[in-house]
């Protein structure tokens, strides 16, 4: 197994895509550092269950990815607890939808810091150790919204386009090293982040949630099928394998042909 014995840090891994990636990394034999918000007791249960079922060490930090010093602290804490950091998955993200002229500046700032700047601070802190130890995989969870735009998502689209730009720069700066950096660009994935958009859509159109889901998905995804978080986790694992050594600076869509249009 490609990540057996390695150490993976997945930001925003108490829910959704991050949790699926952290689970797959642990099941493939990596020690995992979890991060994200949620009920403390539920997170402790999750941490314990994952450690037991996968037979690896699993840590947890509540570091806030909107705070630069806490992001750097999370990388340092992972290296301290596990002795190394081999796989960094920048996944923490939030969403807010509104037209530009109604977009609250504090939501803009929060989305830019959590969805973009946190990746810069984490990569900045993780790179020296990865280069020194001679192995590193940096995987940024971007979005189709890093490649194309949608209305009412100014901050999210700007942050995700920025994240793909950051991915390319890091890939160039590490091109002659054993560290790779890539972005994964999912279409709709049914997680709490999207469930809120389905609820909003149901309210706006005055239709049941199931119908709102079909409308939201089929508007953008020709497949009309959501992406499974586990499928994204398998791609992340593949990017950690030797076969992916020369996949560098790529923005990989997993989007039911959304960006093929
Ligand atoms: P989610 O809401 O299920 O999970 C988000 C995670 O980030 C949670 O663990 C949450 O606690 C954590 N988080 C939020 N703010 C944080 C902060 N300040 N500090 C630390 N952790 C924080 O969302 P998801 O859908 O799994 O999204 C994960 C990533 O995937 C995001 O970057 C998102 O933009 C991206 N993405 C999601 C979709 C989708 O359709 N769901 C599509 C494309 C990309």
Short mmCIF file of C-alpha atoms and ligand atoms in Angstrom, two decimals:
data_model
loop_
_atom_site.label_atom_id
_atom_site.label_comp_id
_atom_site.label_asym_id
_atom_site.label_seq_id
_atom_site.Cartn_x
_atom_site.Cartn_y
_atom_site.Cartn_z
CA UNK A 1 0.00 0.00 0.00
CA UNK A 2 1.35 3.36 -1.05
CA UNK A 3 0.84 5.34 2.16
CA UNK A 4 1.57 2.54 4.64
CA UNK A 5 3.76 3.93 7.42
CA UNK A 6 3.38 7.48 6.18
CA UNK A 7 1.83 10.40 8.06
CA UNK A 8 -1.09 12.33 6.55
CA UNK A 9 -2.63 15.60 7.71
CA UNK A 10 -6.10 16.33 6.32
CA UNK A 11 -7.51 19.76 7.17
CA UNK A 12 -11.28 19.95 7.66
CA UNK A 13 -11.58 16.20 8.14
CA UNK A 14 -14.39 15.98 10.72
CA UNK A 15 -16.95 15.89 7.89
CA UNK A 16 -17.58 15.27 4.20
CA UNK A 17 -14.74 14.90 1.71
CA UNK A 18 -11.98 15.44 4.29
CA UNK A 19 -13.37 12.67 6.49
CA UNK A 20 -13.54 10.28 3.52
CA UNK A 21 -9.92 11.07 2.59
CA UNK A 22 -8.68 10.73 6.19
CA UNK A 23 -10.53 7.40 6.51
CA UNK A 24 -9.07 6.04 3.26
CA UNK A 25 -5.55 7.17 4.25
CA UNK A 26 -5.90 5.42 7.64
CA UNK A 27 -7.33 2.26 6.06
CA UNK A 28 -4.35 2.25 3.68
CA UNK A 29 -2.00 2.27 6.67
CA UNK A 30 -1.12 5.94 7.21
CA UNK A 31 -1.11 7.64 10.60
CA UNK A 32 -3.58 10.49 10.31
CA UNK A 33 -3.99 13.91 11.88
CA UNK A 34 -7.64 14.98 11.84
CA UNK A 35 -8.71 18.63 11.97
CA UNK A 36 -11.99 20.51 11.85
CA UNK A 37 -14.91 21.66 13.95
CA UNK A 38 -17.77 19.76 15.55
CA UNK A 39 -18.98 18.22 18.79
CA UNK A 40 -15.91 17.32 20.90
CA UNK A 41 -17.30 13.98 22.13
CA UNK A 42 -18.39 12.93 18.62
CA UNK A 43 -14.96 13.80 17.21
CA UNK A 44 -13.22 11.84 19.98
CA UNK A 45 -15.42 8.80 19.18
CA UNK A 46 -14.61 9.19 15.49
CA UNK A 47 -10.88 9.46 16.23
CA UNK A 48 -10.89 6.39 18.48
CA UNK A 49 -12.96 4.27 16.08
CA UNK A 50 -10.75 5.13 13.11
CA UNK A 51 -7.56 4.36 15.03
CA UNK A 52 -8.96 1.00 16.21
CA UNK A 53 -10.50 -0.13 12.93
CA UNK A 54 -7.50 0.86 10.79
CA UNK A 55 -4.82 -0.07 13.34
CA UNK A 56 -2.97 3.25 12.92
CA UNK A 57 -2.35 6.29 15.09
CA UNK A 58 -4.97 9.01 14.68
CA UNK A 59 -4.61 12.47 16.21
CA UNK A 60 -6.94 15.45 16.24
CA UNK A 61 -6.44 19.19 16.38
CA UNK A 62 -9.15 21.86 16.53
CA UNK A 63 -6.83 24.43 14.87
CA UNK A 64 -8.81 27.17 13.09
CA UNK A 65 -7.81 27.30 9.41
CA UNK A 66 -8.82 30.96 9.20
CA UNK A 67 -5.87 31.84 11.46
CA UNK A 68 -2.41 31.76 9.86
CA UNK A 69 -0.54 31.01 13.07
CA UNK A 70 -2.89 28.11 13.90
CA UNK A 71 -2.38 26.60 10.43
CA UNK A 72 1.40 26.65 10.85
CA UNK A 73 0.91 25.34 14.40
CA UNK A 74 -1.12 22.40 13.08
CA UNK A 75 1.71 21.34 10.76
CA UNK A 76 4.24 21.68 13.60
CA UNK A 77 1.96 19.71 15.96
CA UNK A 78 1.59 16.90 13.40
CA UNK A 79 5.37 16.66 12.96
CA UNK A 80 5.82 16.71 16.76
CA UNK A 81 3.18 14.01 17.44
CA UNK A 82 4.04 11.66 14.57
CA UNK A 83 7.68 12.56 13.88
CA UNK A 84 7.05 13.54 10.24
CA UNK A 85 4.50 14.78 7.71
CA UNK A 86 4.39 13.07 4.30
CA UNK A 87 0.95 13.84 2.90
CA UNK A 88 -0.74 17.22 3.30
CA UNK A 89 -4.34 17.45 2.13
CA UNK A 90 -5.62 21.02 2.16
CA UNK A 91 -9.35 20.39 2.30
CA UNK A 92 -10.99 22.71 4.86
CA UNK A 93 -13.49 24.93 3.09
CA UNK A 94 -16.66 26.94 3.55
CA UNK A 95 -19.22 28.44 1.19
CA UNK A 96 -21.52 31.45 1.11
CA UNK A 97 -23.80 32.41 -1.77
CA UNK A 98 -24.92 35.96 -2.60
CA UNK A 99 -24.66 38.42 -5.46
CA UNK A 100 -21.45 40.47 -5.38
CA UNK A 101 -23.16 43.68 -4.27
CA UNK A 102 -24.84 41.85 -1.37
CA UNK A 103 -21.80 39.73 -0.43
CA UNK A 104 -20.89 40.46 3.21
CA UNK A 105 -17.21 41.52 3.39
CA UNK A 106 -16.66 39.34 6.47
CA UNK A 107 -17.83 36.26 4.52
CA UNK A 108 -15.45 37.21 1.67
CA UNK A 109 -12.55 37.46 4.15
CA UNK A 110 -13.47 34.16 5.85
CA UNK A 111 -13.75 32.23 2.57
CA UNK A 112 -10.47 33.64 1.23
CA UNK A 113 -8.63 32.79 4.45
CA UNK A 114 -10.09 29.27 4.98
CA UNK A 115 -10.32 28.14 1.33
CA UNK A 116 -7.09 29.74 0.03
CA UNK A 117 -4.68 31.33 2.51
CA UNK A 118 -4.74 28.32 4.87
CA UNK A 119 -3.28 26.19 2.04
CA UNK A 120 -0.45 28.69 1.55
CA UNK A 121 0.39 28.70 5.27
CA UNK A 122 0.20 24.90 5.53
CA UNK A 123 2.34 24.30 2.43
CA UNK A 124 4.84 26.92 3.58
CA UNK A 125 5.18 25.13 6.93
CA UNK A 126 5.22 21.58 5.51
CA UNK A 127 7.63 21.93 2.58
CA UNK A 128 10.97 22.19 4.42
CA UNK A 129 10.42 18.88 6.26
CA UNK A 130 9.13 17.10 3.12
CA UNK A 131 12.18 18.21 1.12
CA UNK A 132 14.57 17.24 3.93
CA UNK A 133 13.04 13.76 4.27
CA UNK A 134 12.84 13.24 0.50
CA UNK A 135 9.11 12.61 0.10
CA UNK A 136 6.01 14.73 -0.03
CA UNK A 137 2.53 14.79 -1.47
CA UNK A 138 0.50 17.99 -1.35
CA UNK A 139 -3.11 17.64 -2.46
CA UNK A 140 -5.30 20.72 -2.59
CA UNK A 141 -9.04 20.13 -2.69
CA UNK A 142 -10.09 22.83 -5.12
CA UNK A 143 -13.34 22.55 -7.09
CA UNK A 144 -14.77 22.87 -10.57
CA UNK A 145 -15.12 26.44 -9.32
CA UNK A 146 -11.35 26.69 -9.58
CA UNK A 147 -11.76 26.19 -13.34
CA UNK A 148 -15.09 27.84 -14.17
CA UNK A 149 -17.47 30.23 -12.41
CA UNK A 150 -21.07 30.25 -11.19
CA UNK A 151 -23.22 33.15 -10.10
CA UNK A 152 -23.38 34.12 -6.41
CA UNK A 153 -20.08 32.45 -5.52
CA UNK A 154 -17.61 35.35 -5.89
CA UNK A 155 -15.45 34.53 -2.89
CA UNK A 156 -15.52 30.76 -3.43
CA UNK A 157 -14.69 31.01 -7.15
CA UNK A 158 -11.92 33.55 -6.49
CA UNK A 159 -10.44 31.40 -3.70
CA UNK A 160 -10.56 28.17 -5.72
CA UNK A 161 -9.05 29.80 -8.84
CA UNK A 162 -6.35 31.14 -6.52
CA UNK A 163 -5.79 27.68 -5.04
CA UNK A 164 -5.18 26.21 -8.50
CA UNK A 165 -2.70 29.04 -9.18
CA UNK A 166 -0.93 28.28 -5.91
CA UNK A 167 -0.87 24.57 -6.83
CA UNK A 168 0.94 25.37 -10.11
CA UNK A 169 3.54 27.61 -8.45
CA UNK A 170 4.30 25.03 -5.75
CA UNK A 171 4.56 22.30 -8.43
CA UNK A 172 7.06 24.39 -10.39
CA UNK A 173 9.12 25.25 -7.32
CA UNK A 174 9.26 21.56 -6.31
CA UNK A 175 9.58 20.14 -9.85
CA UNK A 176 13.11 18.76 -9.25
CA UNK A 177 12.26 17.38 -5.81
CA UNK A 178 10.39 14.26 -4.62
CA UNK A 179 7.51 16.49 -3.51
CA UNK A 180 4.47 16.80 -5.79
CA UNK A 181 1.59 19.23 -5.57
CA UNK A 182 -1.76 18.80 -7.34
CA UNK A 183 -5.36 19.95 -7.08
CA UNK A 184 -8.53 17.85 -7.20
CA UNK A 185 -11.56 19.63 -8.68
CA UNK A 186 -14.84 17.96 -7.69
CA UNK A 187 -18.27 18.80 -9.05
CA UNK A 188 -21.18 18.47 -6.62
CA UNK A 189 -20.55 16.10 -3.71
CA UNK A 190 -23.44 15.51 -1.31
CA UNK A 191 -21.92 16.82 1.93
CA UNK A 192 -23.22 19.35 4.48
CA UNK A 193 -21.65 22.12 2.33
CA UNK A 194 -23.95 21.25 -0.59
CA UNK A 195 -26.94 20.15 1.48
CA UNK A 196 -27.33 23.78 2.58
CA UNK A 197 -27.47 24.83 -1.08
CA UNK A 198 -30.15 22.19 -1.72
CA UNK A 199 -32.22 23.53 1.20
CA UNK A 200 -31.82 27.10 -0.13
CA UNK A 201 -32.86 25.93 -3.59
CA UNK A 202 -35.91 24.07 -2.24
CA UNK A 203 -36.98 27.24 -0.45
CA UNK A 204 -36.31 29.50 -3.45
CA UNK A 205 -38.19 27.27 -5.94
CA UNK A 206 -40.85 26.11 -3.47
CA UNK A 207 -40.18 22.43 -4.27
CA UNK A 208 -39.35 19.37 -2.11
CA UNK A 209 -35.66 18.78 -1.28
CA UNK A 210 -35.38 15.76 -3.58
CA UNK A 211 -36.59 17.83 -6.55
CA UNK A 212 -34.27 20.73 -5.52
CA UNK A 213 -31.32 18.29 -5.54
CA UNK A 214 -32.15 17.08 -9.06
CA UNK A 215 -32.47 20.70 -10.26
CA UNK A 216 -29.19 21.82 -8.66
CA UNK A 217 -27.22 18.85 -9.98
CA UNK A 218 -28.62 18.62 -13.49
CA UNK A 219 -28.16 22.34 -14.09
CA UNK A 220 -24.37 21.90 -13.95
CA UNK A 221 -23.46 18.21 -14.17
CA UNK A 222 -24.33 16.45 -17.45
CA UNK A 223 -24.11 13.13 -15.57
CA UNK A 224 -26.75 14.43 -13.08
CA UNK A 225 -24.97 12.25 -10.51
CA UNK A 226 -23.14 13.57 -7.45
CA UNK A 227 -19.51 12.59 -6.87
CA UNK A 228 -18.93 10.12 -4.01
CA UNK A 229 -16.50 11.39 -1.34
CA UNK A 230 -14.89 7.92 -1.38
CA UNK A 231 -14.09 8.32 -5.10
CA UNK A 232 -12.18 11.51 -4.31
CA UNK A 233 -10.36 9.68 -1.52
CA UNK A 234 -9.22 6.98 -3.97
CA UNK A 235 -7.86 9.67 -6.31
CA UNK A 236 -5.97 11.24 -3.39
CA UNK A 237 -4.47 7.82 -2.60
CA UNK A 238 -3.48 7.38 -6.25
CA UNK A 239 -1.71 10.76 -6.16
CA UNK A 240 0.35 9.41 -3.26
CA UNK A 241 1.52 6.40 -5.28
CA UNK A 242 4.80 6.12 -7.21
CA UNK A 243 2.76 5.94 -10.44
CA UNK A 244 1.79 9.57 -9.83
CA UNK A 245 5.39 10.81 -9.40
CA UNK A 246 5.16 12.93 -12.56
CA UNK A 247 1.64 14.23 -12.05
CA UNK A 248 2.65 17.73 -11.01
CA UNK A 249 0.72 20.99 -10.97
CA UNK A 250 -2.40 19.33 -12.34
CA UNK A 251 -5.98 20.40 -11.63
CA UNK A 252 -7.90 17.13 -11.94
CA UNK A 253 -11.67 17.43 -12.51
CA UNK A 254 -13.97 14.76 -11.05
CA UNK A 255 -17.14 16.43 -12.18
CA UNK A 256 -19.54 14.34 -14.30
CA UNK A 257 -18.43 16.34 -17.39
CA UNK A 258 -19.30 19.74 -15.80
CA UNK A 259 -16.15 21.43 -17.18
CA UNK A 260 -16.28 19.57 -20.52
CA UNK A 261 -19.04 21.93 -21.65
P1 LIG B 1 -18.06 19.95 4.78
O1 LIG B 1 -18.82 21.15 5.23
O2 LIG B 1 -18.70 18.60 4.86
O3 LIG B 1 -16.67 19.86 5.56
C1 LIG B 1 -15.87 20.97 5.76
C2 LIG B 1 -14.84 20.64 6.82
O4 LIG B 1 -14.03 21.82 7.03
C3 LIG B 1 -15.45 20.29 8.18
O5 LIG B 1 -14.66 19.31 8.80
C4 LIG B 1 -15.36 21.61 8.93
O6 LIG B 1 -15.35 21.45 10.36
C5 LIG B 1 -14.04 22.11 8.41
N1 LIG B 1 -13.83 23.54 8.62
C6 LIG B 1 -14.64 24.57 8.27
N2 LIG B 1 -14.09 25.74 8.67
C7 LIG B 1 -12.93 25.43 9.28
C8 LIG B 1 -11.92 26.20 9.92
N3 LIG B 1 -11.99 27.54 10.00
N4 LIG B 1 -10.86 25.56 10.45
C9 LIG B 1 -10.78 24.20 10.40
N5 LIG B 1 -11.71 23.42 9.80
C10 LIG B 1 -12.76 24.04 9.25
O7 LIG B 1 -17.61 20.30 3.29
P2 LIG B 1 -17.11 19.38 2.07
O8 LIG B 1 -18.15 19.45 1.04
O9 LIG B 1 -16.60 18.07 2.53
O10 LIG B 1 -15.92 20.30 1.54
C11 LIG B 1 -14.56 19.95 1.70
C12 LIG B 1 -13.75 20.67 0.62
O11 LIG B 1 -14.19 20.22 -0.66
C13 LIG B 1 -13.93 22.19 0.63
O12 LIG B 1 -12.69 22.81 0.36
C14 LIG B 1 -14.90 22.42 -0.50
O13 LIG B 1 -14.77 23.70 -1.06
C15 LIG B 1 -14.48 21.33 -1.47
N6 LIG B 1 -15.50 20.98 -2.45
C16 LIG B 1 -16.72 20.53 -2.07
C17 LIG B 1 -17.65 20.22 -3.03
C18 LIG B 1 -19.02 19.70 -2.68
O14 LIG B 1 -19.85 19.63 -3.60
N7 LIG B 1 -19.31 19.35 -1.45
C19 LIG B 1 -17.34 20.37 -4.38
C20 LIG B 1 -16.10 20.83 -4.75
C21 LIG B 1 -15.17 21.13 -3.77
#
